[in-house]
């Protein structure tokens, strides 16, 4: 099961991902990112705190989202989940250092 809850504040979007981000749900995330990028989003924040499972296709979707945002000049940040498997996958793949993480209590930037 996978769902995306969208929060919007003046062109700055937080997408709260819930459930399993995997082969079956990656396309849903990519479609949501593309829709927001082409609609003129200023910032997209992916909140991974409610992701219960993340596989290589889910990671690919997270990276594809970063690329889509870069193409459309949209700021892209992530909020890390506490799931140990998710943490380990990001560590092993080198994504902890490669992706733009934001602390959970930080507000979206205003630039």
Coordinates of C-alpha atoms in Angstrom, one line a residue:
X1 CA 0.0 0.0 0.0
X2 CA 1.3 3.4 -0.9
X3 CA -0.1 6.9 -0.7
X4 CA 1.1 10.5 -1.2
X5 CA -0.4 13.3 1.0
X6 CA 0.3 16.7 -0.5
X7 CA 0.7 19.8 1.6
X8 CA 1.0 23.2 -0.3
X9 CA 2.2 26.5 0.9
X10 CA 2.4 29.1 -1.8
X11 CA 4.2 27.0 -4.4
X12 CA 6.2 25.0 -1.9
X13 CA 5.0 21.4 -1.6
X14 CA 5.6 18.8 1.0
X15 CA 4.8 15.3 -0.3
X16 CA 4.3 13.0 2.7
X17 CA 5.0 9.4 1.4
X18 CA 3.2 6.7 3.3
X19 CA 3.7 3.0 2.9
X20 CA 5.9 1.0 0.5
X21 CA 8.0 2.9 -2.0
X22 CA 8.9 0.2 -4.5
X23 CA 8.4 -1.1 -8.0
X24 CA 4.6 -0.9 -7.7
X25 CA 4.5 2.7 -6.4
X26 CA 7.5 4.4 -8.0
X27 CA 5.5 5.5 -11.0
X28 CA 3.0 7.2 -8.8
X29 CA 5.7 9.3 -7.1
X30 CA 7.3 10.2 -10.4
X31 CA 3.9 11.3 -11.8
X32 CA 3.3 13.5 -8.8
X33 CA 6.7 15.1 -9.1
X34 CA 6.3 15.8 -12.8
X35 CA 2.9 17.3 -12.3
X36 CA 4.2 19.7 -9.6
X37 CA 7.3 20.6 -11.6
X38 CA 5.4 21.4 -14.7
X39 CA 2.8 23.4 -12.7
X40 CA 5.5 25.8 -11.5
X41 CA 6.4 24.5 -8.1
X42 CA 9.2 26.5 -6.3
X43 CA 10.1 23.7 -3.9
X44 CA 9.3 20.0 -3.4
X45 CA 10.1 18.3 -0.2
X46 CA 9.8 14.5 0.1
X47 CA 8.9 13.5 3.6
X48 CA 10.1 9.8 4.0
X49 CA 9.2 9.4 7.7
X50 CA 6.1 7.3 7.0
X51 CA 7.7 5.1 4.3
X52 CA 7.6 1.5 5.7
X53 CA 9.6 -0.1 2.9
X54 CA 12.1 1.2 0.3
X55 CA 13.7 -0.8 -2.4
X56 CA 16.0 0.0 -5.4
X57 CA 13.1 1.1 -7.6
X58 CA 11.9 3.4 -4.8
X59 CA 15.4 4.9 -4.6
X60 CA 15.4 5.2 -8.3
X61 CA 12.2 7.2 -8.1
X62 CA 13.7 9.5 -5.4
X63 CA 16.7 10.1 -7.7
X64 CA 14.4 10.7 -10.7
X65 CA 12.5 13.2 -8.7
X66 CA 15.7 15.1 -8.0
X67 CA 16.6 15.1 -11.7
X68 CA 13.1 16.3 -12.7
X69 CA 13.3 19.1 -10.1
X70 CA 16.7 20.2 -11.4
X71 CA 15.4 20.3 -15.0
X72 CA 12.6 22.6 -13.9
X73 CA 14.7 24.7 -11.5
X74 CA 12.7 23.5 -8.5
X75 CA 14.4 23.2 -5.1
X76 CA 14.4 19.6 -3.9
X77 CA 14.9 18.4 -0.4
X78 CA 14.1 15.2 1.7
X79 CA 13.1 14.5 5.2
X80 CA 14.7 11.2 6.3
X81 CA 12.7 8.4 7.9
X82 CA 13.8 6.6 11.0
X83 CA 13.4 3.1 9.5
X84 CA 16.7 1.3 10.0
X85 CA 16.5 -0.6 6.7
X86 CA 15.8 2.7 4.9
X87 CA 18.8 4.3 6.7
X88 CA 21.1 1.4 5.8
X89 CA 20.0 1.4 2.1
X90 CA 20.8 5.1 1.9
X91 CA 24.2 4.5 3.6
X92 CA 25.2 1.6 1.4
X93 CA 24.3 3.4 -1.8
X94 CA 26.0 6.6 -0.7
X95 CA 22.8 8.6 -0.9
X96 CA 23.0 9.9 2.7
X97 CA 25.8 12.3 1.4
X98 CA 24.4 12.7 -2.1
X99 CA 20.9 13.9 -1.5
X100 CA 19.7 17.2 0.1
X101 CA 18.4 16.3 3.5
X102 CA 16.5 18.7 5.8
X103 CA 16.0 18.4 9.5
X104 CA 12.4 17.5 10.4
X105 CA 11.7 20.6 12.3
X106 CA 13.1 23.0 9.7
X107 CA 10.7 25.2 7.7
X108 CA 10.9 25.3 3.9
X109 CA 13.4 27.9 2.7
X110 CA 11.9 31.1 1.4
X111 CA 14.1 31.7 -1.7

